[in-house]
PDB file of C-alpha atoms in Angstrom:
ATOM      1  CA  GLN G   1     -48.722 -10.817  81.535  1.00 46.00           C
ATOM      2  CA  ALA G   2     -45.951 -11.964  78.694  1.00 46.00           C
ATOM      3  CA  PRO G   3     -47.098  -9.554  76.342  1.00 46.00           C
ATOM      4  CA  LYS G   4     -46.483  -6.772  79.040  1.00 44.00           C
ATOM      5  CA  LYS G   5     -42.883  -8.132  79.339  1.00 41.00           C
ATOM      6  CA  ALA G   6     -42.358  -8.404  75.737  1.00 41.00           C
ATOM      7  CA  LYS G   7     -43.286  -4.867  75.451  1.00 40.00           C
ATOM      8  CA  LYS G   8     -41.000  -3.615  77.861  1.00 38.00           C
ATOM      9  CA  LYS G   9     -37.920  -5.290  76.402  1.00 40.00           C
ATOM     10  CA  LEU G  10     -38.739  -3.401  73.215  1.00 41.00           C
ATOM     11  CA  GLU G  11     -38.720  -0.039  74.649  1.00 40.00           C
ATOM     12  CA  GLY G  12     -35.867  -0.705  77.005  1.00 42.00           C
ATOM     13  CA  GLY G  13     -33.530   0.055  74.382  1.00 46.00           C
ATOM     14  CA  SER G  14     -34.727   3.367  73.023  1.00 53.00           C
ATOM     15  CA  ASN G  15     -37.161   5.716  73.925  1.00 73.00           C
ATOM     16  CA  VAL G  16     -37.475   7.440  70.694  1.00 80.00           C
ATOM     17  CA  PHE G  17     -40.585   5.462  69.730  1.00 83.00           C
ATOM     18  CA  SER G  18     -42.742   6.721  72.871  1.00 83.00           C
ATOM     19  CA  MET G  19     -41.922  10.180  71.851  1.00 80.00           C
ATOM     20  CA  PHE G  20     -44.449  10.052  69.373  1.00 83.00           C
ATOM     21  CA  GLU G  21     -47.958   8.890  68.708  1.00 85.00           C
ATOM     22  CA  GLN G  22     -48.431   5.933  66.670  1.00 87.00           C
ATOM     23  CA  THR G  23     -49.973   7.756  63.730  1.00 86.00           C
ATOM     24  CA  GLN G  24     -47.032   9.944  63.769  1.00 85.00           C
ATOM     25  CA  ILE G  25     -44.592   6.973  63.698  1.00 89.00           C
ATOM     26  CA  GLN G  26     -46.707   5.670  60.649  1.00 89.00           C
ATOM     27  CA  GLU G  27     -46.286   9.159  59.060  1.00 87.00           C
ATOM     28  CA  PHE G  28     -42.495   9.203  59.482  1.00 88.00           C
ATOM     29  CA  LYS G  29     -42.048   5.536  58.485  1.00 91.00           C
ATOM     30  CA  GLU G  30     -44.203   6.528  55.097  1.00 89.00           C
ATOM     31  CA  ALA G  31     -41.572   9.653  54.713  1.00 88.00           C
ATOM     32  CA  PHE G  32     -38.617   7.506  55.290  1.00 91.00           C
ATOM     33  CA  THR G  33     -39.866   4.812  52.770  1.00 92.00           C
ATOM     34  CA  ILE G  34     -40.413   7.353  50.096  1.00 89.00           C
ATOM     35  CA  MET G  35     -36.699   8.658  50.833  1.00 92.00           C
ATOM     36  CA  ASP G  36     -35.114   5.099  51.023  1.00 93.00           C
ATOM     37  CA  GLN G  37     -35.217   5.233  47.001  1.00 88.00           C
ATOM     38  CA  ASN G  38     -33.178   1.866  46.600  1.00 91.00           C
ATOM     39  CA  ARG G  39     -35.384   0.141  49.328  1.00 92.00           C
ATOM     40  CA  ASP G  40     -32.267  -1.125  51.269  1.00 95.00           C
ATOM     41  CA  GLY G  41     -33.454   0.057  54.571  1.00 95.00           C
ATOM     42  CA  PHE G  42     -31.278   2.609  54.853  1.00 96.00           C
ATOM     43  CA  ILE G  43     -31.030   6.401  53.613  1.00 95.00           C
ATOM     44  CA  ASP G  44     -27.729   7.087  52.333  1.00 95.00           C
ATOM     45  CA  LYS G  45     -26.418  10.057  49.843  1.00 94.00           C
ATOM     46  CA  ALA G  46     -27.736   8.312  46.662  1.00 93.00           C
ATOM     47  CA  ASP G  47     -31.376   8.339  48.132  1.00 93.00           C
ATOM     48  CA  LEU G  48     -31.004  12.021  49.205  1.00 93.00           C
ATOM     49  CA  ARG G  49     -30.004  12.781  45.789  1.00 91.00           C
ATOM     50  CA  ASP G  50     -33.235  10.843  44.178  1.00 90.00           C
ATOM     51  CA  THR G  51     -35.397  12.383  46.884  1.00 88.00           C
ATOM     52  CA  PHE G  52     -34.521  15.989  45.565  1.00 88.00           C
ATOM     53  CA  ALA G  53     -34.552  15.099  42.275  1.00 86.00           C
ATOM     54  CA  ALA G  54     -38.266  13.722  42.785  1.00 84.00           C
ATOM     55  CA  LEU G  55     -39.053  17.092  44.458  1.00 82.00           C
ATOM     56  CA  GLY G  56     -37.722  18.900  41.341  1.00 83.00           C
ATOM     57  CA  ARG G  57     -34.108  19.900  42.816  1.00 85.00           C
ATOM     58  CA  LEU G  58     -31.579  18.392  40.305  1.00 86.00           C
ATOM     59  CA  ASN G  59     -28.283  20.057  41.115  1.00 87.00           C
ATOM     60  CA  VAL G  60     -27.757  19.192  44.883  1.00 88.00           C
ATOM     61  CA  LYS G  61     -24.012  19.644  45.862  1.00 91.00           C
ATOM     62  CA  ASN G  62     -22.269  16.831  47.185  1.00 93.00           C
ATOM     63  CA  GLU G  63     -20.892  18.280  50.026  1.00 93.00           C
ATOM     64  CA  GLU G  64     -24.486  19.422  51.032  1.00 91.00           C
ATOM     65  CA  LEU G  65     -25.607  15.694  50.856  1.00 92.00           C
ATOM     66  CA  GLU G  66     -22.570  14.910  52.913  1.00 92.00           C
ATOM     67  CA  ASP G  67     -23.444  17.299  55.492  1.00 91.00           C
ATOM     68  CA  MET G  68     -26.917  15.848  55.974  1.00 89.00           C
ATOM     69  CA  VAL G  69     -25.694  12.121  56.054  1.00 92.00           C
ATOM     70  CA  LYS G  70     -23.152  13.480  58.762  1.00 91.00           C
ATOM     71  CA  GLU G  71     -25.815  15.016  60.952  1.00 89.00           C
ATOM     72  CA  ALA G  72     -26.304  10.842  61.727  1.00 89.00           C
ATOM     73  CA  PRO G  73     -24.253   8.972  64.288  1.00 88.00           C
ATOM     74  CA  GLY G  74     -24.114   6.413  61.611  1.00 90.00           C
ATOM     75  CA  PRO G  75     -25.716   4.591  58.761  1.00 93.00           C
ATOM     76  CA  ILE G  76     -29.468   6.072  58.596  1.00 94.00           C
ATOM     77  CA  ASN G  77     -32.069   3.325  59.258  1.00 94.00           C
ATOM     78  CA  PHE G  78     -35.555   3.877  60.314  1.00 93.00           C
ATOM     79  CA  THR G  79     -34.738   4.242  64.247  1.00 91.00           C
ATOM     80  CA  VAL G  80     -31.985   6.688  63.573  1.00 91.00           C
ATOM     81  CA  PHE G  81     -34.279   8.587  61.134  1.00 91.00           C
ATOM     82  CA  LEU G  82     -36.944   8.810  63.644  1.00 88.00           C
ATOM     83  CA  THR G  83     -34.214   9.934  66.607  1.00 87.00           C
ATOM     84  CA  MET G  84     -32.936  12.605  64.392  1.00 86.00           C
ATOM     85  CA  PHE G  85     -36.584  13.928  63.775  1.00 80.00           C
ATOM     86  CA  GLY G  86     -37.145  13.775  67.647  1.00 80.00           C
ATOM     87  CA  GLU G  87     -34.171  15.761  68.530  1.00 77.00           C
ATOM     88  CA  LYS G  88     -34.900  18.177  65.687  1.00 75.00           C
ATOM     89  CA  LEU G  89     -38.590  18.730  66.839  1.00 70.00           C
ATOM     90  CA  LYS G  90     -38.071  18.636  70.605  1.00 73.00           C
ATOM     91  CA  GLY G  91     -39.046  22.067  71.747  1.00 68.00           C
ATOM     92  CA  THR G  92     -40.675  23.103  68.535  1.00 68.00           C
ATOM     93  CA  ASP G  93     -44.285  24.026  68.414  1.00 73.00           C
ATOM     94  CA  PRO G  94     -46.607  22.339  65.945  1.00 74.00           C
ATOM     95  CA  GLU G  95     -46.974  25.310  63.784  1.00 79.00           C
ATOM     96  CA  GLU G  96     -43.182  25.618  63.318  1.00 79.00           C
ATOM     97  CA  THR G  97     -42.973  21.961  62.652  1.00 78.00           C
ATOM     98  CA  ILE G  98     -45.564  22.182  59.876  1.00 80.00           C
ATOM     99  CA  LEU G  99     -43.896  25.422  58.333  1.00 84.00           C
ATOM    100  CA  ASN G 100     -40.753  23.398  58.237  1.00 82.00           C
ATOM    101  CA  ALA G 101     -42.349  20.730  56.190  1.00 82.00           C
ATOM    102  CA  PHE G 102     -43.783  23.179  53.840  1.00 84.00           C
ATOM    103  CA  LYS G 103     -40.481  25.169  53.303  1.00 84.00           C
ATOM    104  CA  ILE G 104     -38.869  21.926  51.461  1.00 82.00           C
ATOM    105  CA  PHE G 105     -41.055  22.967  48.739  1.00 83.00           C
ATOM    106  CA  ASP G 106     -40.316  26.358  49.060  1.00 84.00           C
ATOM    107  CA  PRO G 107     -36.352  26.624  48.687  1.00 79.00           C
ATOM    108  CA  GLU G 108     -36.512  30.441  47.981  1.00 83.00           C
ATOM    109  CA  GLY G 109     -38.396  30.819  51.077  1.00 84.00           C
ATOM    110  CA  LYS G 110     -41.427  32.887  49.711  1.00 86.00           C
ATOM    111  CA  GLY G 111     -43.917  31.569  52.038  1.00 86.00           C
ATOM    112  CA  ARG G 112     -45.981  30.587  49.107  1.00 88.00           C
ATOM    113  CA  ILE G 113     -45.833  27.324  46.979  1.00 89.00           C
ATOM    114  CA  LYS G 114     -47.628  27.114  43.345  1.00 88.00           C
ATOM    115  CA  ALA G 115     -51.231  25.487  44.050  1.00 89.00           C
ATOM    116  CA  ASP G 116     -50.435  23.193  41.069  1.00 90.00           C
ATOM    117  CA  TYR G 117     -47.265  21.882  42.454  1.00 87.00           C
ATOM    118  CA  ILE G 118     -48.874  21.130  46.049  1.00 85.00           C
ATOM    119  CA  LYS G 119     -51.721  19.592  44.525  1.00 87.00           C
ATOM    120  CA  GLU G 120     -49.384  17.179  42.330  1.00 87.00           C
ATOM    121  CA  MET G 121     -47.426  16.581  45.289  1.00 84.00           C
ATOM    122  CA  LEU G 122     -50.304  15.622  47.626  1.00 84.00           C
ATOM    123  CA  MET G 123     -51.873  13.578  45.031  1.00 86.00           C
ATOM    124  CA  THR G 124     -48.784  11.312  43.836  1.00 86.00           C
ATOM    125  CA  GLN G 125     -46.654  10.877  47.218  1.00 78.00           C
ATOM    126  CA  ALA G 126     -47.317   8.834  50.112  1.00 69.00           C
ATOM    127  CA  ASP G 127     -50.791   9.079  51.401  1.00 76.00           C
ATOM    128  CA  ARG G 128     -52.345  10.526  48.271  1.00 83.00           C
ATOM    129  CA  PHE G 129     -54.948  12.996  48.501  1.00 86.00           C
ATOM    130  CA  SER G 130     -58.159  12.506  46.407  1.00 88.00           C
ATOM    131  CA  GLN G 131     -59.478  15.147  44.090  1.00 90.00           C
ATOM    132  CA  GLU G 132     -62.329  15.516  46.679  1.00 91.00           C
ATOM    133  CA  GLU G 133     -59.724  16.374  49.464  1.00 87.00           C
ATOM    134  CA  ILE G 134     -57.681  18.580  46.972  1.00 87.00           C
ATOM    135  CA  ASN G 135     -60.943  20.410  46.358  1.00 89.00           C
ATOM    136  CA  GLN G 136     -61.654  20.859  50.163  1.00 86.00           C
ATOM    137  CA  MET G 137     -58.142  22.024  50.897  1.00 85.00           C
ATOM    138  CA  PHE G 138     -58.643  24.931  48.149  1.00 86.00           C
ATOM    139  CA  ALA G 139     -62.073  25.597  49.135  1.00 86.00           C
ATOM    140  CA  ALA G 140     -60.727  26.422  52.616  1.00 83.00           C
ATOM    141  CA  PHE G 141     -57.559  27.993  51.432  1.00 84.00           C
ATOM    142  CA  PRO G 142     -57.887  29.308  47.879  1.00 88.00           C
ATOM    143  CA  PRO G 143     -54.952  30.134  46.025  1.00 89.00           C
ATOM    144  CA  ASP G 144     -54.014  33.976  45.321  1.00 89.00           C
ATOM    145  CA  VAL G 145     -54.409  35.510  41.884  1.00 90.00           C
ATOM    146  CA  SER G 146     -51.008  34.224  41.026  1.00 90.00           C
ATOM    147  CA  GLY G 147     -52.237  30.766  41.474  1.00 90.00           C
ATOM    148  CA  ASN G 148     -49.868  30.298  44.913  1.00 90.00           C
ATOM    149  CA  LEU G 149     -50.895  28.746  48.397  1.00 88.00           C
ATOM    150  CA  ASP G 150     -49.852  30.883  51.435  1.00 87.00           C
ATOM    151  CA  TYR G 151     -48.954  28.093  53.386  1.00 85.00           C
ATOM    152  CA  LYS G 152     -47.801  30.487  56.489  1.00 85.00           C
ATOM    153  CA  ASN G 153     -51.535  31.328  56.715  1.00 83.00           C
ATOM    154  CA  LEU G 154     -52.676  27.823  56.421  1.00 81.00           C
ATOM    155  CA  CYS G 155     -50.105  26.539  59.204  1.00 82.00           C
ATOM    156  CA  TYR G 156     -51.257  29.258  61.563  1.00 80.00           C
ATOM    157  CA  VAL G 157     -54.783  28.033  61.195  1.00 78.00           C
ATOM    158  CA  ILE G 158     -54.064  24.331  61.474  1.00 75.00           C
ATOM    159  CA  THR G 159     -52.202  25.061  64.717  1.00 75.00           C
ATOM    160  CA  HIS G 160     -54.486  27.903  66.239  1.00 75.00           C
ATOM    161  CA  GLY G 161     -57.773  27.349  64.560  1.00 73.00           C
ATOM    162  CA  GLU G 162     -59.501  30.214  62.801  1.00 66.00           C
ATOM    163  CA  GLU G 163     -61.494  32.380  64.359  1.00 55.00           C
ATOM    164  CA  LYS G 164     -65.515  31.716  64.093  1.00 49.00           C
ATOM    165  CA  ASP G 165     -68.247  34.395  64.271  1.00 43.00           C
TER     166      ASP G 165
END
C-alpha cells in the first residue's frame, strides 16, 4: 500500500509526466541531456548556442536564443523542458511532431536532408544507430540521386504505414 501512496504524492505536483509514455520521457531526457552542454541540470542560452553549434549552425543571434529561453516560465530544468514540449505537442498529430523534429536539420525548409548528414547525426548522438540500422533505414528509404533523404515521405510512412500489395 505504501508504494501507491508514494506514487500519488509524486504525481500530485505536476501531471506533465502522465502526458507521455515512459519511453517518450526517456527520449526527452536524452534530448535534454544533449542540450544541457555544461551538465548543470538547466538549459540556458550558452547551452542552446553550443547545441546549435553542434548541429552546424554557428551564427545564432543572441535575440533568437533569448526568445527561446523566454518561452519558459523560469529556469529550464527537465520538468520545465517536458512541460514546454507537452504544451507544444498538445493537439499535434504524430506526423507533424516527427516532421518538426526533422525540420531542425533542415533550416531552409527544403523537405530533404543530406543522407550523409543524417547518418552522421544518427550514429553520433543520443541513442546511436549502428551501421546495420543505418543500412536498414536507407534500404527502406533510399536517398535520391543527389544524396538527399526525403523526410516528409519518411514521416508519412512512419505515421500512416506503407500500402502493401
